[in-house]
mmCIF file of C-alpha atoms and ligand atoms in Angstrom:
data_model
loop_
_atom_site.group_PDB
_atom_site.id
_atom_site.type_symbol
_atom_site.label_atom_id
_atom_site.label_comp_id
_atom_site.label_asym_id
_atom_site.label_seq_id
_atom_site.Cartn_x
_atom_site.Cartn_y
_atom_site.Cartn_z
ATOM 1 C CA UNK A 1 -42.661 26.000 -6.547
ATOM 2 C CA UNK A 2 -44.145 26.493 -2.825
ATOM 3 C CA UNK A 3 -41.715 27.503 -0.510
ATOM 4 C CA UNK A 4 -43.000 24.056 1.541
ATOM 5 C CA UNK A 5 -41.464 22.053 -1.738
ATOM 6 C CA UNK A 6 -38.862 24.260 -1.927
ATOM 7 C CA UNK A 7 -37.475 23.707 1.628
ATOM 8 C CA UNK A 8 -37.942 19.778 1.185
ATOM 9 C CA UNK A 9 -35.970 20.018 -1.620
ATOM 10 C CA UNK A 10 -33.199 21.653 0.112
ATOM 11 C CA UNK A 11 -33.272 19.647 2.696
ATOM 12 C CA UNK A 12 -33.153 16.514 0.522
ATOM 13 C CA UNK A 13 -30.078 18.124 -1.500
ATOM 14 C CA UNK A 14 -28.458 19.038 1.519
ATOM 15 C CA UNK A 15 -29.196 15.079 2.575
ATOM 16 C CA UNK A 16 -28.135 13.501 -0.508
ATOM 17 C CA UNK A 17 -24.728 15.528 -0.283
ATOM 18 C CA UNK A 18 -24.106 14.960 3.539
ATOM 19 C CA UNK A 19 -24.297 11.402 3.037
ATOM 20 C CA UNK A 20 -21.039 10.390 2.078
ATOM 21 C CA UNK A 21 -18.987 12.299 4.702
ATOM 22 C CA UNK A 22 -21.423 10.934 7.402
ATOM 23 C CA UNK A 23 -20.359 7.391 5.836
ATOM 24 C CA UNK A 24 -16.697 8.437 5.723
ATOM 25 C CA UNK A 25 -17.026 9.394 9.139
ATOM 26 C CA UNK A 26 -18.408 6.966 10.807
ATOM 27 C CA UNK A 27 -15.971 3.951 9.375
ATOM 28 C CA UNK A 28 -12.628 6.159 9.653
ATOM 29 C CA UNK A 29 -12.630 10.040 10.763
ATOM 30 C CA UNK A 30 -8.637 10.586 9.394
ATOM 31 C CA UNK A 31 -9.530 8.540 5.976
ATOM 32 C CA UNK A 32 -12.757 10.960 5.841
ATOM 33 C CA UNK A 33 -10.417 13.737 5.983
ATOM 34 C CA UNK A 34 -8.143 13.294 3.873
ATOM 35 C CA UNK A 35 -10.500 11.887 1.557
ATOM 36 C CA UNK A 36 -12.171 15.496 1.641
ATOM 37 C CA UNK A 37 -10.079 17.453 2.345
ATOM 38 C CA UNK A 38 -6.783 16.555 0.667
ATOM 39 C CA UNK A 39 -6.989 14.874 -2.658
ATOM 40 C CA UNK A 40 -3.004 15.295 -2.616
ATOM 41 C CA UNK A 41 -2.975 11.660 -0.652
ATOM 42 C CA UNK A 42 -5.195 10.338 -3.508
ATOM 43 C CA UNK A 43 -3.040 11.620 -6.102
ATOM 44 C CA UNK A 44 -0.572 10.192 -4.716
ATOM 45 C CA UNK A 45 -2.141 6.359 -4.337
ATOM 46 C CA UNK A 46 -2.831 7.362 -7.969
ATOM 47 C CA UNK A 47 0.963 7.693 -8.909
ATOM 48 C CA UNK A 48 2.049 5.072 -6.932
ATOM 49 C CA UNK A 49 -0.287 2.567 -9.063
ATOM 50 C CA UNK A 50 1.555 3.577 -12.068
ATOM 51 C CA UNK A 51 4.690 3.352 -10.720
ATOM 52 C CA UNK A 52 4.648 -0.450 -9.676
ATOM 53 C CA UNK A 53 2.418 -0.814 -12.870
ATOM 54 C CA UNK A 54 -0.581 -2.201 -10.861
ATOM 55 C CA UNK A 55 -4.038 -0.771 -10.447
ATOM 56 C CA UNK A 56 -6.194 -1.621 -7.430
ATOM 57 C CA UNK A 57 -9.652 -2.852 -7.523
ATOM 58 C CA UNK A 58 -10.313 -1.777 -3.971
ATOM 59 C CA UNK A 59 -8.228 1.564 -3.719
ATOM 60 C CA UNK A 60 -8.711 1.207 -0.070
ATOM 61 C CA UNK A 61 -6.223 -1.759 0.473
ATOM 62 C CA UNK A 62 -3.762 0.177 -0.990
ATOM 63 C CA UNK A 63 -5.043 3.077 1.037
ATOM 64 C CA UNK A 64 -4.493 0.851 4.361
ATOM 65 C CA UNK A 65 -1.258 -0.158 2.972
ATOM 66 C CA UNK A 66 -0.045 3.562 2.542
ATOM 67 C CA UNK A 67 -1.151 4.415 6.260
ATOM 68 C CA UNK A 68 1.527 4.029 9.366
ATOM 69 C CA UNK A 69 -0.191 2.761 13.021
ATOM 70 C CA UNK A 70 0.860 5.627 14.203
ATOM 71 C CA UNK A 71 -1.724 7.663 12.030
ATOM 72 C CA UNK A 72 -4.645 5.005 12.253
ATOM 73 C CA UNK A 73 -6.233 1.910 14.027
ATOM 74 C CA UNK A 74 -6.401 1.094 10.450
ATOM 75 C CA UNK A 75 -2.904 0.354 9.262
ATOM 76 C CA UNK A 76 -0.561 -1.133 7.424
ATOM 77 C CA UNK A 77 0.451 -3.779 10.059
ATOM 78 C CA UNK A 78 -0.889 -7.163 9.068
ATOM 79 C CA UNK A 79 -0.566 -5.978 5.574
ATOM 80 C CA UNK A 80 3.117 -5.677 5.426
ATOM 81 C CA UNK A 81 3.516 -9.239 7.128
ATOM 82 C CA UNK A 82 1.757 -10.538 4.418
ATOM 83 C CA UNK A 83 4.106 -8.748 2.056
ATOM 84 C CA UNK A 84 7.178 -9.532 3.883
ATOM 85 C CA UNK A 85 5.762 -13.390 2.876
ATOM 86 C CA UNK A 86 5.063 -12.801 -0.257
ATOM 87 C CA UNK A 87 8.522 -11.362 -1.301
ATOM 88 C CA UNK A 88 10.524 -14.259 0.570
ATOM 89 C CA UNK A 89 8.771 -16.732 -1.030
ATOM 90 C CA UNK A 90 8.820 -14.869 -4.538
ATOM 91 C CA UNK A 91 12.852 -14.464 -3.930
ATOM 92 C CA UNK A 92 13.467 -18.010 -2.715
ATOM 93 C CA UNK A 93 11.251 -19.409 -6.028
ATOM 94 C CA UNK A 94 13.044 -17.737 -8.683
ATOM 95 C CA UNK A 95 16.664 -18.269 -6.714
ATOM 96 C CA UNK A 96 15.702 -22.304 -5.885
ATOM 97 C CA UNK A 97 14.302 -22.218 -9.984
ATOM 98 C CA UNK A 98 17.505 -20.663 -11.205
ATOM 99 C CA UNK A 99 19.668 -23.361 -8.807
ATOM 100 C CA UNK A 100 18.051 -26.356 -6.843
ATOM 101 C CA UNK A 101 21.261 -27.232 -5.335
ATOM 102 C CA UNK A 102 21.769 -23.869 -3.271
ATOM 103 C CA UNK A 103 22.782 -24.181 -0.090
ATOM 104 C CA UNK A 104 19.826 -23.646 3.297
ATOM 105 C CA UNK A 105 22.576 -20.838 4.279
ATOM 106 C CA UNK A 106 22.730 -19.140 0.784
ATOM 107 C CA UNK A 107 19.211 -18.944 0.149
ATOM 108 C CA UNK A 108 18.558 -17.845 3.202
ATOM 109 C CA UNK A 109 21.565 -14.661 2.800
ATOM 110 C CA UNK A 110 19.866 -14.244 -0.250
ATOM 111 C CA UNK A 111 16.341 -13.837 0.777
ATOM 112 C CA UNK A 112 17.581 -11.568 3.861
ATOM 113 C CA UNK A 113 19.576 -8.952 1.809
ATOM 114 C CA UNK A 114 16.389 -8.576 -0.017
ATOM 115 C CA UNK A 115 13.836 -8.347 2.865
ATOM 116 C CA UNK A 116 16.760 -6.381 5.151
ATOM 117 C CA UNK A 117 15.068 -3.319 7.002
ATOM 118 C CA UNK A 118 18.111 -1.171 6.182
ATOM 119 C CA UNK A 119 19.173 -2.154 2.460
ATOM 120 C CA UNK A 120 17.264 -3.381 -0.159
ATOM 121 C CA UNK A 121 13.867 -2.833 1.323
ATOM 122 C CA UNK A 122 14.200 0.858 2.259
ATOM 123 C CA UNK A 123 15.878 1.922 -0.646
ATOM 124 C CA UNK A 124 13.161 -0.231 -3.278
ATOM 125 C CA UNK A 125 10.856 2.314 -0.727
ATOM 126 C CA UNK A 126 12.643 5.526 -1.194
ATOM 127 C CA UNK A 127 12.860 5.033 -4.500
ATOM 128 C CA UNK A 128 8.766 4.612 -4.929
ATOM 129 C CA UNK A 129 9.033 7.625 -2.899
ATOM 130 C CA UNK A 130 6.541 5.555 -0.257
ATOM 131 C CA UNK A 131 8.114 8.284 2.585
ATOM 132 C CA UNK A 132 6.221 11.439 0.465
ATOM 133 C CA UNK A 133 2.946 9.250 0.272
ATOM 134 C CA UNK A 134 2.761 7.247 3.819
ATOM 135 C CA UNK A 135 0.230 8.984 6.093
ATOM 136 C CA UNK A 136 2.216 8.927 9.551
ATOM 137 C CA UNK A 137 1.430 10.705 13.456
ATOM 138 C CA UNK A 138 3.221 14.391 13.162
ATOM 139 C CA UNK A 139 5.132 13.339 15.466
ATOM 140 C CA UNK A 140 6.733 10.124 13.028
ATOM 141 C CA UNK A 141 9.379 10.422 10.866
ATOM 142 C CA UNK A 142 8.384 9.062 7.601
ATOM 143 C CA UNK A 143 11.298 8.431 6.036
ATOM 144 C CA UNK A 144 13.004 6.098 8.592
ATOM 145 C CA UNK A 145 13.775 2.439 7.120
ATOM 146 C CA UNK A 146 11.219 0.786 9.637
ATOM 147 C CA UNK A 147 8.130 3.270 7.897
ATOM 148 C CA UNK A 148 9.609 2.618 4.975
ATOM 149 C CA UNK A 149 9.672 -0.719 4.833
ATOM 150 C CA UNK A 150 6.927 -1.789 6.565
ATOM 151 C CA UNK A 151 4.273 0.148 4.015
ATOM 152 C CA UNK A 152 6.772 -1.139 0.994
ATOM 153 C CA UNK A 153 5.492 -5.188 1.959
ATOM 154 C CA UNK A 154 2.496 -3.858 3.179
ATOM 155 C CA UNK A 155 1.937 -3.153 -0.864
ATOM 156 C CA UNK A 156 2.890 -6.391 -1.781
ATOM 157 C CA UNK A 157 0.422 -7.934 0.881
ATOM 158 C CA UNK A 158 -2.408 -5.105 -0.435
ATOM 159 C CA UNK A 159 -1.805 -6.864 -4.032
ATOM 160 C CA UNK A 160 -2.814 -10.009 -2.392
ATOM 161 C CA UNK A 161 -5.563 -9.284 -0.769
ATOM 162 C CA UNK A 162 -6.879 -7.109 -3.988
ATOM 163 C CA UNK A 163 -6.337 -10.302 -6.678
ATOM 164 C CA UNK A 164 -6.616 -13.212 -3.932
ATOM 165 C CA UNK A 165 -3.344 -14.263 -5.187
ATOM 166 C CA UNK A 166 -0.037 -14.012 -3.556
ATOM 167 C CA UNK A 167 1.500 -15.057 -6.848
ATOM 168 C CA UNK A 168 0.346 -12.688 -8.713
ATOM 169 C CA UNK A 169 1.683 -10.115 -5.650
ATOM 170 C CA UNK A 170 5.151 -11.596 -5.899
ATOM 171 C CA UNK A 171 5.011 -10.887 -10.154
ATOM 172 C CA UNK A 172 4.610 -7.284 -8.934
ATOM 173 C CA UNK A 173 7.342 -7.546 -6.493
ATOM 174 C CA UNK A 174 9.580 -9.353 -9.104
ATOM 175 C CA UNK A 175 8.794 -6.323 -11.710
ATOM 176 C CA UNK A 176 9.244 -3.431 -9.180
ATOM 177 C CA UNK A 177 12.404 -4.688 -7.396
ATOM 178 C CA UNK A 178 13.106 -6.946 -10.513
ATOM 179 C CA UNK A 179 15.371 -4.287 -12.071
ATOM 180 C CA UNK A 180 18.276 -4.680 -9.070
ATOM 181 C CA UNK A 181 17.871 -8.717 -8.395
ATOM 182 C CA UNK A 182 17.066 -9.192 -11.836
ATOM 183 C CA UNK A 183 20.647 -7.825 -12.560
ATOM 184 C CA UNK A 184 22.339 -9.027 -9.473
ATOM 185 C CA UNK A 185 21.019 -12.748 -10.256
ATOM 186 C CA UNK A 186 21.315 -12.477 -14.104
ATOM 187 C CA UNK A 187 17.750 -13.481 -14.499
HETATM 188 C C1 NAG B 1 14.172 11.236 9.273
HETATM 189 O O1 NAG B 1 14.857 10.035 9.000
HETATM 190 C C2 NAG B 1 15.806 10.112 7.965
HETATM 191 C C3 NAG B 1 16.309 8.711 7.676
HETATM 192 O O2 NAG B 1 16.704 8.030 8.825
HETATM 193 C C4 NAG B 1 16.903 11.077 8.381
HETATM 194 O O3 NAG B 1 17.863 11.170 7.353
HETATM 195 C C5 NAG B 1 16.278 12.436 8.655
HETATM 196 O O4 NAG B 1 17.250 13.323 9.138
HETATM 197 C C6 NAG B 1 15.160 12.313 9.688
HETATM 198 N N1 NAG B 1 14.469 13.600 9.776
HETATM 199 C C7 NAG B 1 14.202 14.177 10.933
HETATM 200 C C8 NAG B 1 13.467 15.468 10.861
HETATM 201 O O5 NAG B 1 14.546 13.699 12.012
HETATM 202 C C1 NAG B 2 -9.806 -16.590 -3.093
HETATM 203 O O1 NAG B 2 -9.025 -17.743 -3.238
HETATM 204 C C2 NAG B 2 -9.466 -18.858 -2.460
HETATM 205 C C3 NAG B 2 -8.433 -19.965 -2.598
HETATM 206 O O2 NAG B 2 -8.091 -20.203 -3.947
HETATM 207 C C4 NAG B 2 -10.844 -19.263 -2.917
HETATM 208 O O3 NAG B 2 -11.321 -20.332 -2.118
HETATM 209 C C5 NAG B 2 -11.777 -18.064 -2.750
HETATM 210 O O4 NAG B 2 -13.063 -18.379 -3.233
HETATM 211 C C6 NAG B 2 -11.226 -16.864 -3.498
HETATM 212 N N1 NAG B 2 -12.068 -15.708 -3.228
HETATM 213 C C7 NAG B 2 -12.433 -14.861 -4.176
HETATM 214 C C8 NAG B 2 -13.279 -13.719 -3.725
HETATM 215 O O5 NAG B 2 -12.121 -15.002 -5.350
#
């Protein structure tokens, strides 16, 4: 080989293997990171999956989901509204299927205990152990029930946006939370 066709292939080598973290970079420097630099946060999405028994198509909705605002531009914001949705009308479906006559004011106790920053929601989190996983600012403390919480429906919101179908989110929620309300409701 001439050291001419030598250097070119170097430098297309060197090209070919740049690419991706040029990509990376340019779309999100802290996702391009981590990505490289600390698979821990992928293992982690990884583990996650199995735990609420759901595997992404798009690993990077659930990667959104799993990041705080105060780590990234890119966050879990508008996700975890459309989770917050998703579980109230999953909870008020299976409680209004299980009794039509309910009352406005007991459907909507029972829909808030669920959804309630500081009970159900944070400890459903904890328990997924969302506080390990969630990429927040240094300065954030990740296990406080508003983190919590907000990346917990921002999963349920991720499943909706990775099937289309917020039905198909709540089925998740219903499996994942399930266990307690399940009980609690004698479903
Ligand atoms: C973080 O928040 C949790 C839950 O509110 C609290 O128990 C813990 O002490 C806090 N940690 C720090 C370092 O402030
Ligand atoms: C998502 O669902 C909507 C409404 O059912 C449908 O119009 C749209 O084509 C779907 N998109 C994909 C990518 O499946």
């Amino acid at each position: 080989m001439s050291r001419r066709r030598f250097t070119l292939f170097t430098a297309i080598f060197l090209f070919a293997f740049s690419v991706p973290f040029l990509a990376g970079a340019a779309k999100d420097p802290h996702d391009q990171r981590l990505k490289y630099l600390s698979s821990p946060f992928e293992a982690a999405l990884e583990m996650l999956q199995k735990q609420i028994g759901y595997n992404f198509k798009r690993i990077e909705v659930l990667r959104r989901a799993m990041t705080h605002p105060s780590f990234s531009e890119e966050n879990n914001r508008a996700l975890s509204i459309l989770g917050a949705n998703v579980i109230e009308t999953s909870v008020s479906l299976h409680i209004l299927r299980k009794d039509i006559e309910i009352s406005p004011k007991d459907l909507n106790r029972r829909i808030s205990e669920i959804s309630n920053v500081e009970s159900s929601c944070a400890i459903d989190g904890l328990r997924l152990g969302i506080h390990k996983v969630i990429r927040v600012s240094p300065r954030t403390n990740s296990s406080i029930p508003a983190v919590v919480c907000g990346a917990y429906r921002a999963i349920f919101g991720a499943i909706a946006i990775d099937t289309n179908k917020s039905d198909d989110a709540g089925n998740v929620f219903w499996i994942v939370h399930g266990g307690d309300i399940g009980r609690a409701l004698a479903f």
